[in-house]
XYZ file of C-alpha atoms in Angstrom:
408
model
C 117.278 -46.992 -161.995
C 118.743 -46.622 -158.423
C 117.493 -49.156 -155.935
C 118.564 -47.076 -153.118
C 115.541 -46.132 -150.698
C 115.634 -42.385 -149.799
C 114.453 -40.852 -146.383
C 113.268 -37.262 -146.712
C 113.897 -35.377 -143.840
C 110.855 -33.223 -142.647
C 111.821 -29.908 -144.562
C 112.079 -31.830 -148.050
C 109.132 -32.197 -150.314
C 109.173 -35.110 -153.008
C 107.448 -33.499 -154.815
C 110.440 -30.412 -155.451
C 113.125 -32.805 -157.105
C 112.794 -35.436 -159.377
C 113.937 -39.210 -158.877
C 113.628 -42.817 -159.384
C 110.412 -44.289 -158.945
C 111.463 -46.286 -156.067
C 112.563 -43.533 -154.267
C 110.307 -43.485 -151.619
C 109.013 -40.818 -149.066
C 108.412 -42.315 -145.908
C 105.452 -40.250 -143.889
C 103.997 -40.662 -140.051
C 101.676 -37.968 -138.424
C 105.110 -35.782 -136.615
C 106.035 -35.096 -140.289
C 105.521 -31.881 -141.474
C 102.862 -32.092 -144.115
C 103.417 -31.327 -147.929
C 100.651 -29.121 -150.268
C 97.718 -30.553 -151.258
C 96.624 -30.370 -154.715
C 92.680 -31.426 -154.529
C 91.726 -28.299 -152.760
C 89.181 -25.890 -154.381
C 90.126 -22.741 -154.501
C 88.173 -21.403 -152.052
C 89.462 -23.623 -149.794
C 92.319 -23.052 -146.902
C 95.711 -23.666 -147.303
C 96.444 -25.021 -143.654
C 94.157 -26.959 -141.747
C 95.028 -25.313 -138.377
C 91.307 -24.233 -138.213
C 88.252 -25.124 -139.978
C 88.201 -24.594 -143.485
C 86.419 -21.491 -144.487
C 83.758 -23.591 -146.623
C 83.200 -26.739 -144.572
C 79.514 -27.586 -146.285
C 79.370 -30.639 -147.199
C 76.631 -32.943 -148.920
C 76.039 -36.410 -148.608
C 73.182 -38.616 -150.332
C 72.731 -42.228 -149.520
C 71.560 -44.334 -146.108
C 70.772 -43.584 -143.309
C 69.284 -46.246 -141.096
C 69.067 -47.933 -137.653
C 71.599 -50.591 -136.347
C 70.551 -53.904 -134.055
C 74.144 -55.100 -133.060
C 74.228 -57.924 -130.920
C 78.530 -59.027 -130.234
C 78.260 -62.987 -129.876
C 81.045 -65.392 -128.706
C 81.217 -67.419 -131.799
C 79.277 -67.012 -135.400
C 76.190 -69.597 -134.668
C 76.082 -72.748 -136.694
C 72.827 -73.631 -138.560
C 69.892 -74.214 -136.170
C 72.128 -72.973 -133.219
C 70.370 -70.639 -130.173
C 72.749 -68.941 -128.581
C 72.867 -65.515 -126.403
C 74.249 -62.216 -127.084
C 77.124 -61.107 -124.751
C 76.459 -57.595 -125.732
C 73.379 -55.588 -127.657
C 73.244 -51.729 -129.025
C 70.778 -50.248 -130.743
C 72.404 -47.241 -132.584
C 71.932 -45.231 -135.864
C 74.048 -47.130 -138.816
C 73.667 -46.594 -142.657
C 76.789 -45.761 -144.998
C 76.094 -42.023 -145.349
C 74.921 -41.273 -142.261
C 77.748 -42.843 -140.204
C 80.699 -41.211 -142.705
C 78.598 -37.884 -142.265
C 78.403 -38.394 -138.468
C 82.061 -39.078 -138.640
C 82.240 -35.346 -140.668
C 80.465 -34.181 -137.957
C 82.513 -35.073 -134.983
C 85.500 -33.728 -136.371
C 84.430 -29.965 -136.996
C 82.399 -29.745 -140.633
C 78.611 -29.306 -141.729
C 76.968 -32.035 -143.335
C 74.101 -32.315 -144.683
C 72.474 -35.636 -145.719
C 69.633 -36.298 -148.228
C 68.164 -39.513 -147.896
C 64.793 -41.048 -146.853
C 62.999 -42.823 -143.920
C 59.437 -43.266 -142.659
C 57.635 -41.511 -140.320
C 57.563 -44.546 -137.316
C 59.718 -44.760 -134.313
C 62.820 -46.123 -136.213
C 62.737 -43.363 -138.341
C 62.687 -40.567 -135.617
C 65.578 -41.894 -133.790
C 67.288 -41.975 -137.664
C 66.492 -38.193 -137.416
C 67.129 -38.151 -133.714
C 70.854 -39.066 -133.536
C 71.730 -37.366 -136.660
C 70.844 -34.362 -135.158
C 72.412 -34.338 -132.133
C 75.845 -35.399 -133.949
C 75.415 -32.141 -135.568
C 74.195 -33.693 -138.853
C 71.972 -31.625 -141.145
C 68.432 -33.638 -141.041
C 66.265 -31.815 -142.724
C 66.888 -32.740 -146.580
C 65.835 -36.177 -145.458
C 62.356 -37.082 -146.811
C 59.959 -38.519 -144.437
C 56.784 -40.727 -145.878
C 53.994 -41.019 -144.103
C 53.721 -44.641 -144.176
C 56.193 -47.290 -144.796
C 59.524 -48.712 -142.636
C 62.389 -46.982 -142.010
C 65.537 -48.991 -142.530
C 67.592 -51.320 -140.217
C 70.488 -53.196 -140.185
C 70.530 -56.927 -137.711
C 74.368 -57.099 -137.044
C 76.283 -59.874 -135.469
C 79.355 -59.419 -134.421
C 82.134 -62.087 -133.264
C 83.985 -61.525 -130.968
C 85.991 -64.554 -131.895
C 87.262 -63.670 -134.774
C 86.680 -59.762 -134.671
C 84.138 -60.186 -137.956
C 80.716 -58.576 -138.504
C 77.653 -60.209 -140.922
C 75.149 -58.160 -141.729
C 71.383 -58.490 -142.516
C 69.842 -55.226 -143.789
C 66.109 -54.449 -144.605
C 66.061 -51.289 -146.919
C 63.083 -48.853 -146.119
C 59.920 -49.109 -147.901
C 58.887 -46.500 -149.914
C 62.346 -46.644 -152.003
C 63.589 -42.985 -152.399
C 62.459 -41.638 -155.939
C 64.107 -38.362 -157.433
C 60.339 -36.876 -157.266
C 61.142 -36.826 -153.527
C 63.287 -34.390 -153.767
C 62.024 -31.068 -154.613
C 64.635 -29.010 -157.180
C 64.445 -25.979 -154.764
C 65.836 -28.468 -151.986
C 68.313 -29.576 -154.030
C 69.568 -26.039 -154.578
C 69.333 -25.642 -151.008
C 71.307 -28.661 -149.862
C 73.900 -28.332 -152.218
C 74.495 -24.303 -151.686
C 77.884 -23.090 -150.652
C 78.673 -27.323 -150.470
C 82.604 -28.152 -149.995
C 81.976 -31.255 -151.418
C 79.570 -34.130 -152.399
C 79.445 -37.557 -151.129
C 77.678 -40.880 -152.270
C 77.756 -44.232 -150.602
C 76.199 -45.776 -154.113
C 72.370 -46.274 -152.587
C 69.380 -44.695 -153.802
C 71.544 -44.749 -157.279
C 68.181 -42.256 -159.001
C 68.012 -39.502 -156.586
C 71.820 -39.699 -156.722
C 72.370 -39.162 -160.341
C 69.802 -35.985 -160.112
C 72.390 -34.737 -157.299
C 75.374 -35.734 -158.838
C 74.393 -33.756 -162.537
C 73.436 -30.751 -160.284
C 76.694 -30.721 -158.020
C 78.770 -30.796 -161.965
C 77.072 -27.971 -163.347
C 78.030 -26.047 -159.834
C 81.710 -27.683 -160.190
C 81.119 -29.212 -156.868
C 83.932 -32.375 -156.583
C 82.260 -35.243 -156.113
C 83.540 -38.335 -153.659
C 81.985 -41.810 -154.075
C 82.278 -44.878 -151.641
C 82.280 -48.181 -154.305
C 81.562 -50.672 -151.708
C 80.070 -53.157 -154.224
C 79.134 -52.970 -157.521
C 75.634 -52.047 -157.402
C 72.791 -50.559 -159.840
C 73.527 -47.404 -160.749
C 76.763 -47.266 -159.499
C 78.571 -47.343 -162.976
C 76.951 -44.157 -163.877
C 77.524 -42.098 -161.017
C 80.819 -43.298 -161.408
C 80.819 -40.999 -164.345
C 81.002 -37.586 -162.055
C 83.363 -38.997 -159.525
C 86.704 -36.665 -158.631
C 87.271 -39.156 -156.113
C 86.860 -43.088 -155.146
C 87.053 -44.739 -152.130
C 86.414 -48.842 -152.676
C 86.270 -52.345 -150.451
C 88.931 -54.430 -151.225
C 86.515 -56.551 -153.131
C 85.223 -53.495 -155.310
C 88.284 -53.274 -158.001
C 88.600 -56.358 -159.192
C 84.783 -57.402 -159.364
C 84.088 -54.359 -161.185
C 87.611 -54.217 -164.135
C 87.939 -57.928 -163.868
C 91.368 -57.606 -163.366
C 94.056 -59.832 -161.772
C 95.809 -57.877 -159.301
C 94.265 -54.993 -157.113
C 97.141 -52.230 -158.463
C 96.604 -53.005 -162.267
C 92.643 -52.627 -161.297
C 93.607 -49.631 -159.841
C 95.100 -48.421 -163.083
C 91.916 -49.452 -164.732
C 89.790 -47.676 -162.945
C 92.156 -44.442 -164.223
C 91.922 -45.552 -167.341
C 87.665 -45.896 -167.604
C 87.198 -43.068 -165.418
C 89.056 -39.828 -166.793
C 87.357 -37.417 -164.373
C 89.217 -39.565 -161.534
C 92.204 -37.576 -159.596
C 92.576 -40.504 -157.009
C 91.187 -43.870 -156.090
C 91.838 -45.666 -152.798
C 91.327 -49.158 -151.874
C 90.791 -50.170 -148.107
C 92.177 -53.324 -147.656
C 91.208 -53.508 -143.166
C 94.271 -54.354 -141.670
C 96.649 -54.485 -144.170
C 96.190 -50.743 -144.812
C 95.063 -48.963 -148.522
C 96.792 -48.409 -151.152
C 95.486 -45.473 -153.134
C 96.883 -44.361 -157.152
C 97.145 -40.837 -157.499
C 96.436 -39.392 -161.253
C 99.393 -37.085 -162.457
C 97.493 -34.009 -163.765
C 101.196 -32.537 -165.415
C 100.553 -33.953 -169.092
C 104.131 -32.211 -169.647
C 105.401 -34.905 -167.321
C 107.815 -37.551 -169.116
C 108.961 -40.488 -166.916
C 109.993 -44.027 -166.602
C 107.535 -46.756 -167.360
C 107.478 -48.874 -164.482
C 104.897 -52.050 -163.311
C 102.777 -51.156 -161.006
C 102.181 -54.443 -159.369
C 106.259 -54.510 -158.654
C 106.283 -51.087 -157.454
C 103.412 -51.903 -155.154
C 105.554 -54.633 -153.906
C 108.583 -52.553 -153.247
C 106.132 -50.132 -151.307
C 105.105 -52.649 -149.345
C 108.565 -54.521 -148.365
C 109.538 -50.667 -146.627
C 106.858 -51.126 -144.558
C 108.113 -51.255 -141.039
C 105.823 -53.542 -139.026
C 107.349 -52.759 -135.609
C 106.040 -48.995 -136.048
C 102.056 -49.344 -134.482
C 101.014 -46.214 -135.768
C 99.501 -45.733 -138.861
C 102.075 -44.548 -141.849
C 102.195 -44.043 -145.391
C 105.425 -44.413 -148.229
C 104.886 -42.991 -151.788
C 106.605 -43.502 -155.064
C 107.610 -40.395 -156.800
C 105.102 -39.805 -160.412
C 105.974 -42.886 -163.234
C 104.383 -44.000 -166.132
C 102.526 -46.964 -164.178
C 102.337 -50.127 -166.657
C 99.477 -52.337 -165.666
C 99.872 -55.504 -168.178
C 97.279 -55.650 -170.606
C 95.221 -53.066 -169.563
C 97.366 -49.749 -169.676
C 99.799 -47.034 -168.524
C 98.331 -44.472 -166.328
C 101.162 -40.960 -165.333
C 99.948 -40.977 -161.683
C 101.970 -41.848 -157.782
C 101.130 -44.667 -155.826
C 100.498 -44.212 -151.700
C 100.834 -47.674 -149.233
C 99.227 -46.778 -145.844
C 99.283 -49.323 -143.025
C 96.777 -49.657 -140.980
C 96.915 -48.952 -136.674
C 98.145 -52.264 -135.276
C 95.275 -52.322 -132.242
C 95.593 -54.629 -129.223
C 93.417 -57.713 -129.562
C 91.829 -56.838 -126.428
C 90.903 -53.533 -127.371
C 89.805 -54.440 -131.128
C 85.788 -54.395 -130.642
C 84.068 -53.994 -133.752
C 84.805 -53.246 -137.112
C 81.398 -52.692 -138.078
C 81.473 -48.682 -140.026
C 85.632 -48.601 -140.288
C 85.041 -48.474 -143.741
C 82.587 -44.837 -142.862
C 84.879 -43.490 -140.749
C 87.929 -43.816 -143.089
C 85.601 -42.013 -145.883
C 84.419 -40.050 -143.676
C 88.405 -38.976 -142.312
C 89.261 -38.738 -146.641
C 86.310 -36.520 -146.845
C 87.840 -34.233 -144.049
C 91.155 -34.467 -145.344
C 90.314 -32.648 -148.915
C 88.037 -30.223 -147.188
C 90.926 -29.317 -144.703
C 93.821 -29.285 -147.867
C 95.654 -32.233 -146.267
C 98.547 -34.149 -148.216
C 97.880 -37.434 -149.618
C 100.014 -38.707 -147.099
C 98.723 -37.324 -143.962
C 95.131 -37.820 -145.145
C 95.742 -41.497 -145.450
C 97.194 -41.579 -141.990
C 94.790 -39.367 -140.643
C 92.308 -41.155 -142.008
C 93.607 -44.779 -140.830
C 94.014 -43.398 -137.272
C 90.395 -42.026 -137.511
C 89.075 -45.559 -138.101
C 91.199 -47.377 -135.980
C 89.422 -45.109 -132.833
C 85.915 -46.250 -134.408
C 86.940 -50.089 -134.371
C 87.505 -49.484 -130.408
C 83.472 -49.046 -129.786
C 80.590 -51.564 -130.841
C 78.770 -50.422 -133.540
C 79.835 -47.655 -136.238
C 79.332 -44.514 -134.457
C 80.026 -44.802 -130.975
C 83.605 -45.190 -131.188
C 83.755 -42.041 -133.627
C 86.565 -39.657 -132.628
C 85.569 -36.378 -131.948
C 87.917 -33.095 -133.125
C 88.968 -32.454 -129.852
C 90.240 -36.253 -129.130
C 94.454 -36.886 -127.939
C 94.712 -39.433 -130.584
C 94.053 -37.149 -133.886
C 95.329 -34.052 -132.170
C 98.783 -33.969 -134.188
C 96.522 -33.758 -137.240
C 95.041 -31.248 -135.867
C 98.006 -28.709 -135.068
């Protein structure tokens, strides 16, 4: 095996010629992009302008933010003052959807709140960010639900307290002709892992209509493992993959996750400032190639990494056998994406980066985007959010300077 590094220039593809698994392909946002292979088919084949089917679904929670930015995290029996307050719409879904929004596509959301002033401004903001409303169910009586979030502006960290809403969401909520409705002519289907019933009736519906399906596995939660079932794609915390395979290292969990989930084509792990590193699935069964470790490859990756670039970037492997030790081989490539390097002073909250990067990956495979520009597209994406308190306002909109090479 060569340890030589190779540097594609912009024409090549590494995809066109075979090498060494530690031949690398090196990727910022002025590289030309290569094909995507998670596309539909009815989907575009540049991303110059909206894709032709740019429905898409989400199901999960929407709710209502308190954020209150704080010099310090208070100590037990501490009073202290807020140095900054916003009230604002929050909620997994609904922030990666508003984030779908922004930058050019049609969600629609199905989730639930009460009919009292928090819920109104729930449906409120979500329609004015261009957010399909009206598959949310509103009760008649009940609490809508919020989110208390402190943020420190110490040490750029964010606690949260949430109150879920009252009437929980029920599958009888949802009537089957709005489930047709919601999910007709969808792109795509996205869960944040919350009201894990409804969710399941969505999920079985969007598989019989061959509708990919995207989950966010935040935390292992009830439910979760079977939705986890219908997922094409997953898009986890850093704390998700080893909590949920037990395993030792974050790549061979990676692997794992393959290796329960056969449905999977990619899984991504968000790791805040020290970037993601996502496993791609190999779908060429003819493929026959060197068995390598994963965890060592993942370390190569990383040691490319050039921290002087501030941008957001992403290196590849080319497709190996990838040897996780007692666990399994999985044929698949792995992706390292760093993260944007933002000045301290402009680093404001981090609260929803994890949204807006799902909400970016969602974008990515509706607008045929390579693995490597959707990571970097994606990174860049949150990196604007973290720039804004709270988990919307610093959303980037299509039109916005710093995503407009993705855009072209």
């Amino acid at each position: 095996m060569s340890n030589s590094l190779l540097l594609l220039p912009p024409s090549s593809s590494s995809y066109s010629q075979p090498h060494s698994p530690l031949t690398l392909t090196f990727f910022n946002s002025r590289r030309k992009r290569r094909p995507c292979r998670y596309s539909r088919a009815t989907m575009c084949s540049s991303h110059n302008s909206h894709p032709p089917n740019d429905v898409v679904v989400g199901c999960g929670a929407a709710s209502v933010d308190f954020l209150a930015t704080v010099a310090s995290y208070p100590n037990p029996d501490d009073k202290i003052r807020s140095i900054n307050l916003k009230v604002q719409g929050g909620g997994n879904a609904g922030n990666a959807l508003t984030c779908v929004a922004r930058l050019g596509l049609k969600p629609r959301i199905i989730s639930k709140v009460a009919d009292d002033s928090q819920g109104r401004s729930i449906l409120d903001e979500l329609h004015a960010d261009g957010v399909d409303a009206s598959f949310i169910v509103v009760s008649k009586e009940g609490t809508s639900p919020f989110t208390y979030i402190i943020v420190d502006n110490e040490t750029k960290t964010r606690t949260c307290i949430h109150t879920p809403g009252y009437p929980p969401m029920i599958p009888q909520d949802l009537s089957e002709s709005s489930l047709l409705t919601a999910l007709n002519g969808a792109n795509i289907v996205y869960f944040d892992g919350r009201l894990y019933e409804t969710a399941l009736v969505v999920a079985q519906e969007a598989v019989r209509k061959n509708i990919p399906i995207l989950i966010d596995a935040e935390r292992p939660r009830e439910g979760l493992d079977d939705l986890l079932k219908f997922a094409n794609y997953v898009v986890c915390s850093a704390k998700f993959p080893l909590a949920w395979t037990g395993a030792s290292t974050i790549p061979q969990a990676l692997v794992s996750i393959l290796l329960r989930l056969p449905n999977i084509r990619f899984v991504i792990v968000t790791l805040g400032k020290d970037g993601c590193i996502m496993l791609e699935r190999n779908l060429d069964v003819a493929s026959s190639t060197e068995e390598v470790d994963i965890d060592s490859l993942v370390e190569s990756l990383k040691m490319t990494t050039n921290e002087s670039v501030l941008h957001p970037t992403c290196i590849s492997s080319s497709v190996a056998t990838l040897k996780a030790e007692g666990i399994g081989t999985v044929n698949g490539r792995i992706y390292v994406g760093t993260a944007e390097s933002i000045p301290p002073l402009e680093l404001i909250d981090t609260t929803g980066a994890g949204d807006a990067f799902i909400g970016a990956v969602i974008y990515a495979i509706c607008a045929n985007f390579s693995p490597e520009t959707m990571l970097s597209f994606a990174a860049n994406v949150a990196a604007a959010k973290c720039r804004d308190l709270g988990a919307r306002s610093g959303l980037p909109y299509r039109a916005d300077p710093r995503i407009a090479s993705f855009m072209q």
